[in-house]
PDB file of C-alpha atoms in Angstrom:
ATOM      1  CA  MET A  10       0.000   0.000   0.000  1.00 46.00           C
ATOM      2  CA  ARG A  11       1.465   3.352  -1.060  1.00 48.00           C
ATOM      3  CA  SER A  12       2.012   6.020   1.585  1.00 49.00           C
ATOM      4  CA  PRO A  13       0.235   9.356   0.973  1.00 48.00           C
ATOM      5  CA  THR A  14       2.407  11.868  -0.801  1.00 50.00           C
ATOM      6  CA  ILE A  15       3.316  15.278   0.634  1.00 47.00           C
ATOM      7  CA  ARG A  16       1.004  16.892  -1.947  1.00 47.00           C
ATOM      8  CA  THR A  17      -1.959  14.768  -0.764  1.00 40.00           C
ATOM      9  CA  ILE A  18      -1.299  15.573   2.890  1.00 39.00           C
ATOM     10  CA  LEU A  19      -1.010  19.298   2.207  1.00 39.00           C
ATOM     11  CA  GLY A  20      -4.224  19.198   0.176  1.00 44.00           C
ATOM     12  CA  LEU A  21      -6.129  17.596   3.047  1.00 40.00           C
ATOM     13  CA  VAL A  22      -4.723  20.119   5.522  1.00 41.00           C
ATOM     14  CA  PHE A  23      -5.898  23.070   3.425  1.00 43.00           C
ATOM     15  CA  LEU A  24      -9.261  21.582   2.482  1.00 41.00           C
ATOM     16  CA  ALA A  25     -10.282  20.600   6.029  1.00 43.00           C
ATOM     17  CA  PRO A  26     -11.010  24.173   7.249  1.00 45.00           C
ATOM     18  CA  LEU A  27     -12.912  24.941   4.049  1.00 39.00           C
ATOM     19  CA  THR A  28     -15.046  21.828   4.439  1.00 40.00           C
ATOM     20  CA  ALA A  29     -15.859  22.775   8.035  1.00 40.00           C
ATOM     21  CA  ALA A  30     -16.771  26.302   6.992  1.00 42.00           C
ATOM     22  CA  TRP A  31     -19.271  25.031   4.441  1.00 40.00           C
ATOM     23  CA  THR A  32     -20.929  22.467   6.723  1.00 43.00           C
ATOM     24  CA  PRO A  33     -24.668  23.317   6.993  1.00 50.00           C
ATOM     25  CA  GLY A  34     -25.829  24.320  10.482  1.00 53.00           C
ATOM     26  CA  PRO A  35     -28.794  25.837  12.324  1.00 65.00           C
ATOM     27  CA  ARG A  36     -30.153  29.011  10.759  1.00 80.00           C
ATOM     28  CA  SER A  37     -32.961  31.539  11.087  1.00 90.00           C
ATOM     29  CA  LEU A  38     -36.510  31.725   9.810  1.00 95.00           C
ATOM     30  CA  ASP A  39     -37.133  34.844   7.732  1.00 96.00           C
ATOM     31  CA  LEU A  40     -40.068  37.148   8.440  1.00 97.00           C
ATOM     32  CA  GLU A  41     -41.987  37.725   5.200  1.00 97.00           C
ATOM     33  CA  PRO A  42     -43.214  41.261   4.240  1.00 96.00           C
ATOM     34  CA  SER A  43     -46.852  40.117   4.338  1.00 97.00           C
ATOM     35  CA  SER A  44     -46.588  39.513   8.101  1.00 98.00           C
ATOM     36  CA  LYS A  45     -48.872  41.699  10.222  1.00 98.00           C
ATOM     37  CA  LEU A  46     -48.986  42.918  13.807  1.00 98.00           C
ATOM     38  CA  TRP A  47     -51.718  45.216  15.083  1.00 98.00           C
ATOM     39  CA  VAL A  48     -53.376  46.392  18.297  1.00 97.00           C
ATOM     40  CA  THR A  49     -57.146  46.745  18.730  1.00 97.00           C
ATOM     41  CA  GLY A  50     -59.199  48.233  21.509  1.00 95.00           C
ATOM     42  CA  THR A  51     -62.322  50.127  22.473  1.00 95.00           C
ATOM     43  CA  SER A  52     -63.093  53.532  23.930  1.00 91.00           C
ATOM     44  CA  SER A  53     -66.043  55.430  25.350  1.00 90.00           C
ATOM     45  CA  VAL A  54     -66.860  56.499  21.777  1.00 85.00           C
ATOM     46  CA  ARG A  55     -65.739  53.823  19.305  1.00 89.00           C
ATOM     47  CA  SER A  56     -63.382  50.940  18.666  1.00 93.00           C
ATOM     48  CA  TRP A  57     -59.922  51.585  17.236  1.00 93.00           C
ATOM     49  CA  GLN A  58     -56.969  49.835  15.610  1.00 97.00           C
ATOM     50  CA  CYS A  59     -53.257  50.639  15.365  1.00 97.00           C
ATOM     51  CA  LYS A  60     -51.053  48.732  12.916  1.00 98.00           C
ATOM     52  CA  ALA A  61     -47.306  48.241  13.194  1.00 98.00           C
ATOM     53  CA  ALA A  62     -46.033  49.679   9.925  1.00 97.00           C
ATOM     54  CA  THR A  63     -42.777  47.829  10.503  1.00 97.00           C
ATOM     55  CA  PHE A  64     -41.408  45.346  13.040  1.00 98.00           C
ATOM     56  CA  ASP A  65     -38.670  42.751  13.251  1.00 97.00           C
ATOM     57  CA  ALA A  66     -38.569  39.118  14.364  1.00 96.00           C
ATOM     58  CA  ALA A  67     -35.310  37.230  14.912  1.00 96.00           C
ATOM     59  CA  ILE A  68     -36.028  33.486  15.009  1.00 96.00           C
ATOM     60  CA  GLN A  69     -33.150  31.060  15.527  1.00 96.00           C
ATOM     61  CA  THR A  70     -33.615  27.370  14.811  1.00 95.00           C
ATOM     62  CA  THR A  71     -32.065  24.082  15.877  1.00 92.00           C
ATOM     63  CA  HIS A  72     -32.281  22.571  12.369  1.00 83.00           C
ATOM     64  CA  ASP A  73     -30.541  23.395   9.099  1.00 83.00           C
ATOM     65  CA  ALA A  74     -33.675  22.810   6.966  1.00 85.00           C
ATOM     66  CA  GLY A  75     -37.300  21.685   7.053  1.00 92.00           C
ATOM     67  CA  ILE A  76     -38.186  23.791  10.093  1.00 94.00           C
ATOM     68  CA  PRO A  77     -41.898  24.458   9.272  1.00 95.00           C
ATOM     69  CA  ALA A  78     -42.620  20.768   8.727  1.00 95.00           C
ATOM     70  CA  ALA A  79     -40.683  19.843  11.868  1.00 95.00           C
ATOM     71  CA  ILE A  80     -42.642  22.291  14.037  1.00 96.00           C
ATOM     72  CA  VAL A  81     -46.012  21.127  12.711  1.00 96.00           C
ATOM     73  CA  ALA A  82     -44.906  17.553  13.442  1.00 95.00           C
ATOM     74  CA  GLY A  83     -44.386  18.577  17.092  1.00 95.00           C
ATOM     75  CA  ASP A  84     -40.610  19.001  16.999  1.00 96.00           C
ATOM     76  CA  LYS A  85     -39.220  21.994  18.930  1.00 96.00           C
ATOM     77  CA  ALA A  86     -37.140  23.228  15.995  1.00 96.00           C
ATOM     78  CA  VAL A  87     -36.962  26.834  17.231  1.00 96.00           C
ATOM     79  CA  ARG A  88     -34.553  27.742  20.030  1.00 95.00           C
ATOM     80  CA  ALA A  89     -34.839  31.553  20.319  1.00 97.00           C
ATOM     81  CA  VAL A  90     -37.302  34.280  19.343  1.00 97.00           C
ATOM     82  CA  SER A  91     -37.057  38.046  19.729  1.00 98.00           C
ATOM     83  CA  VAL A  92     -39.661  40.482  18.351  1.00 98.00           C
ATOM     84  CA  THR A  93     -39.088  44.248  18.246  1.00 98.00           C
ATOM     85  CA  VAL A  94     -41.742  46.872  17.430  1.00 98.00           C
ATOM     86  CA  PRO A  95     -40.814  50.572  17.040  1.00 98.00           C
ATOM     87  CA  VAL A  96     -43.508  52.575  18.873  1.00 98.00           C
ATOM     88  CA  GLU A  97     -43.185  55.458  16.399  1.00 97.00           C
ATOM     89  CA  ARG A  98     -44.249  53.121  13.593  1.00 97.00           C
ATOM     90  CA  LEU A  99     -47.624  52.278  15.161  1.00 97.00           C
ATOM     91  CA  ASP A 100     -50.223  53.814  12.853  1.00 97.00           C
ATOM     92  CA  CYS A 101     -53.775  54.302  14.138  1.00 95.00           C
ATOM     93  CA  ASN A 102     -54.896  55.907  10.840  1.00 94.00           C
ATOM     94  CA  ASN A 103     -55.537  59.147  12.718  1.00 90.00           C
ATOM     95  CA  GLY A 104     -52.871  61.747  13.410  1.00 91.00           C
ATOM     96  CA  THR A 105     -54.320  62.791  16.768  1.00 88.00           C
ATOM     97  CA  MET A 106     -54.712  59.195  17.923  1.00 88.00           C
ATOM     98  CA  ASN A 107     -51.132  58.457  16.812  1.00 93.00           C
ATOM     99  CA  GLU A 108     -49.823  61.324  18.917  1.00 93.00           C
ATOM    100  CA  HIS A 109     -51.796  60.356  22.009  1.00 89.00           C
ATOM    101  CA  MET A 110     -50.961  56.650  21.706  1.00 93.00           C
ATOM    102  CA  ARG A 111     -47.227  57.314  21.363  1.00 95.00           C
ATOM    103  CA  LYS A 112     -47.360  59.601  24.361  1.00 94.00           C
ATOM    104  CA  ALA A 113     -49.253  56.962  26.380  1.00 94.00           C
ATOM    105  CA  LEU A 114     -46.637  54.338  25.446  1.00 96.00           C
ATOM    106  CA  LYS A 115     -43.776  56.712  26.440  1.00 96.00           C
ATOM    107  CA  ALA A 116     -42.287  56.502  22.954  1.00 97.00           C
ATOM    108  CA  GLN A 117     -39.612  59.156  23.494  1.00 96.00           C
ATOM    109  CA  GLU A 118     -38.229  57.476  26.612  1.00 97.00           C
ATOM    110  CA  PHE A 119     -38.815  53.864  25.539  1.00 98.00           C
ATOM    111  CA  PRO A 120     -38.896  53.760  21.704  1.00 98.00           C
ATOM    112  CA  THR A 121     -39.383  50.004  21.279  1.00 98.00           C
ATOM    113  CA  ILE A 122     -41.688  47.239  22.460  1.00 98.00           C
ATOM    114  CA  THR A 123     -39.958  43.859  22.704  1.00 98.00           C
ATOM    115  CA  PHE A 124     -40.901  40.245  23.311  1.00 98.00           C
ATOM    116  CA  THR A 125     -38.255  37.623  24.116  1.00 98.00           C
ATOM    117  CA  LEU A 126     -39.110  33.934  24.185  1.00 98.00           C
ATOM    118  CA  ALA A 127     -38.220  31.954  27.316  1.00 98.00           C
ATOM    119  CA  GLY A 128     -39.825  28.631  26.347  1.00 97.00           C
ATOM    120  CA  TYR A 129     -42.782  27.059  24.550  1.00 98.00           C
ATOM    121  CA  GLU A 130     -44.935  23.969  24.218  1.00 98.00           C
ATOM    122  CA  LEU A 131     -46.509  22.406  21.142  1.00 98.00           C
ATOM    123  CA  ALA A 132     -49.800  20.476  21.003  1.00 98.00           C
ATOM    124  CA  LYS A 133     -51.144  18.787  17.879  1.00 96.00           C
ATOM    125  CA  GLN A 134     -54.553  19.897  16.620  1.00 95.00           C
ATOM    126  CA  ALA A 135     -56.726  19.285  13.561  1.00 90.00           C
ATOM    127  CA  GLU A 136     -54.598  21.612  11.436  1.00 92.00           C
ATOM    128  CA  GLY A 137     -51.043  22.311  12.550  1.00 96.00           C
ATOM    129  CA  VAL A 138     -50.168  22.829  16.199  1.00 98.00           C
ATOM    130  CA  LYS A 139     -51.276  24.944  19.136  1.00 98.00           C
ATOM    131  CA  VAL A 140     -48.307  26.877  20.525  1.00 98.00           C
ATOM    132  CA  THR A 141     -48.059  28.102  24.112  1.00 98.00           C
ATOM    133  CA  LEU A 142     -45.385  30.799  24.269  1.00 98.00           C
ATOM    134  CA  ASN A 143     -43.770  31.893  27.533  1.00 98.00           C
ATOM    135  CA  GLY A 144     -41.566  34.945  27.531  1.00 98.00           C
ATOM    136  CA  THR A 145     -40.888  38.507  28.610  1.00 98.00           C
ATOM    137  CA  LEU A 146     -42.741  41.528  27.227  1.00 98.00           C
ATOM    138  CA  THR A 147     -41.103  44.931  27.678  1.00 98.00           C
ATOM    139  CA  LEU A 148     -43.528  47.829  27.269  1.00 98.00           C
ATOM    140  CA  GLY A 149     -43.024  51.404  28.425  1.00 96.00           C
ATOM    141  CA  GLY A 150     -39.829  50.332  30.167  1.00 96.00           C
ATOM    142  CA  VAL A 151     -41.633  47.690  32.271  1.00 98.00           C
ATOM    143  CA  GLN A 152     -40.822  43.992  31.896  1.00 98.00           C
ATOM    144  CA  LYS A 153     -43.395  41.308  32.621  1.00 98.00           C
ATOM    145  CA  ALA A 154     -43.498  37.552  32.142  1.00 98.00           C
ATOM    146  CA  ILE A 155     -46.417  36.627  29.864  1.00 98.00           C
ATOM    147  CA  THR A 156     -47.952  33.558  28.260  1.00 98.00           C
ATOM    148  CA  MET A 157     -49.442  33.750  24.760  1.00 97.00           C
ATOM    149  CA  GLN A 158     -51.368  31.274  22.640  1.00 98.00           C
ATOM    150  CA  ALA A 159     -50.866  30.909  18.890  1.00 98.00           C
ATOM    151  CA  ASP A 160     -51.768  28.567  16.048  1.00 98.00           C
ATOM    152  CA  ALA A 161     -49.040  27.397  13.661  1.00 98.00           C
ATOM    153  CA  ARG A 162     -49.447  25.593  10.363  1.00 97.00           C
ATOM    154  CA  GLU A 163     -47.523  25.005   7.150  1.00 96.00           C
ATOM    155  CA  GLU A 164     -48.273  27.558   4.464  1.00 95.00           C
ATOM    156  CA  GLY A 165     -46.829  25.963   1.356  1.00 88.00           C
ATOM    157  CA  PRO A 166     -43.313  24.530   0.910  1.00 89.00           C
ATOM    158  CA  GLY A 167     -40.851  25.877   3.459  1.00 93.00           C
ATOM    159  CA  ALA A 168     -43.296  28.343   5.019  1.00 97.00           C
ATOM    160  CA  LEU A 169     -44.934  28.563   8.429  1.00 97.00           C
ATOM    161  CA  ARG A 170     -47.862  30.788   9.441  1.00 98.00           C
ATOM    162  CA  VAL A 171     -48.134  31.701  13.126  1.00 98.00           C
ATOM    163  CA  ALA A 172     -51.191  33.673  14.289  1.00 98.00           C
ATOM    164  CA  GLY A 173     -52.705  34.602  17.618  1.00 98.00           C
ATOM    165  CA  VAL A 174     -54.159  37.261  19.940  1.00 98.00           C
ATOM    166  CA  HIS A 175     -52.944  38.356  23.367  1.00 98.00           C
ATOM    167  CA  ASP A 176     -54.949  40.449  25.846  1.00 98.00           C
ATOM    168  CA  LEU A 177     -52.989  43.173  27.599  1.00 96.00           C
ATOM    169  CA  ARG A 178     -53.882  45.728  30.267  1.00 97.00           C
ATOM    170  CA  MET A 179     -52.000  48.999  29.843  1.00 96.00           C
ATOM    171  CA  LYS A 180     -52.114  49.895  33.551  1.00 96.00           C
ATOM    172  CA  GLU A 181     -50.200  46.710  34.423  1.00 97.00           C
ATOM    173  CA  TYR A 182     -47.251  48.302  32.624  1.00 97.00           C
ATOM    174  CA  GLY A 183     -47.665  51.658  34.333  1.00 96.00           C
ATOM    175  CA  LEU A 184     -49.258  53.193  31.226  1.00 96.00           C
ATOM    176  CA  LYS A 185     -52.168  55.598  31.271  1.00 93.00           C
ATOM    177  CA  PRO A 186     -54.685  54.938  28.448  1.00 92.00           C
ATOM    178  CA  PRO A 187     -54.948  57.985  26.168  1.00 86.00           C
ATOM    179  CA  THR A 188     -57.890  60.400  26.148  1.00 81.00           C
ATOM    180  CA  LEU A 189     -58.998  62.463  23.149  1.00 73.00           C
ATOM    181  CA  MET A 190     -61.532  65.125  22.239  1.00 64.00           C
ATOM    182  CA  MET A 191     -61.123  67.141  25.446  1.00 61.00           C
ATOM    183  CA  GLY A 192     -61.509  63.993  27.515  1.00 62.00           C
ATOM    184  CA  THR A 193     -64.797  62.896  25.951  1.00 69.00           C
ATOM    185  CA  MET A 194     -63.123  59.883  24.293  1.00 79.00           C
ATOM    186  CA  LYS A 195     -61.384  57.631  26.804  1.00 90.00           C
ATOM    187  CA  VAL A 196     -59.489  54.559  25.634  1.00 91.00           C
ATOM    188  CA  ASN A 197     -60.133  51.427  27.689  1.00 94.00           C
ATOM    189  CA  GLU A 198     -57.008  49.934  29.261  1.00 94.00           C
ATOM    190  CA  LEU A 199     -57.667  46.405  27.926  1.00 97.00           C
ATOM    191  CA  VAL A 200     -56.220  46.035  24.417  1.00 97.00           C
ATOM    192  CA  LYS A 201     -55.653  43.059  22.131  1.00 98.00           C
ATOM    193  CA  VAL A 202     -52.310  42.436  20.441  1.00 98.00           C
ATOM    194  CA  ASN A 203     -52.925  40.565  17.178  1.00 98.00           C
ATOM    195  CA  PHE A 204     -50.232  38.904  15.064  1.00 98.00           C
ATOM    196  CA  ASP A 205     -50.267  37.007  11.787  1.00 98.00           C
ATOM    197  CA  LEU A 206     -46.710  36.063  10.835  1.00 98.00           C
ATOM    198  CA  LEU A 207     -45.502  34.303   7.712  1.00 98.00           C
ATOM    199  CA  LEU A 208     -42.067  32.762   8.207  1.00 97.00           C
ATOM    200  CA  LYS A 209     -39.860  31.241   5.501  1.00 96.00           C
ATOM    201  CA  ASP A 210     -37.250  28.519   5.898  1.00 89.00           C
TER     202      ASP A 210
END
């Protein structure tokens, strides 16, 4: 049996780091532009809605591919989630309401709302899985542990749709619900945070 030549040995030495660098590993799910996040509520006069014109979601996975299918199958293929919403980009479709809402949320002092995942559970259902999310919500500079419910299902090849609603009381975060029209319109402190996210593998 012939011994390896110097050229062969040198080739293996130089190729080994390159091979390691190209080895597939865990990656992130991408948030698609069609994803939506909005807040709804009521007042002494009418109901209202504020949409997040832009927001970001960083989702790290434990797999290198096939994450949507794995999650729907009950596999915990996501290891970290962080969602950031700029308060200034909440649009209530009314300039006065925008101003009052941003003031109520202390936008100048605390410009972002964030949610960081601490853990989650998956439960199979008729279509997809029910997701119970545990994490920390930071709003107006106050951090609170919360639990949210969401539904997740495959949305075509390599895509996952996650949607849900979370009830939130503004006063629990030290926030005063806004008032408009010389105090005749008072926003109720209970609001609903709605999300409909499309994630791509």
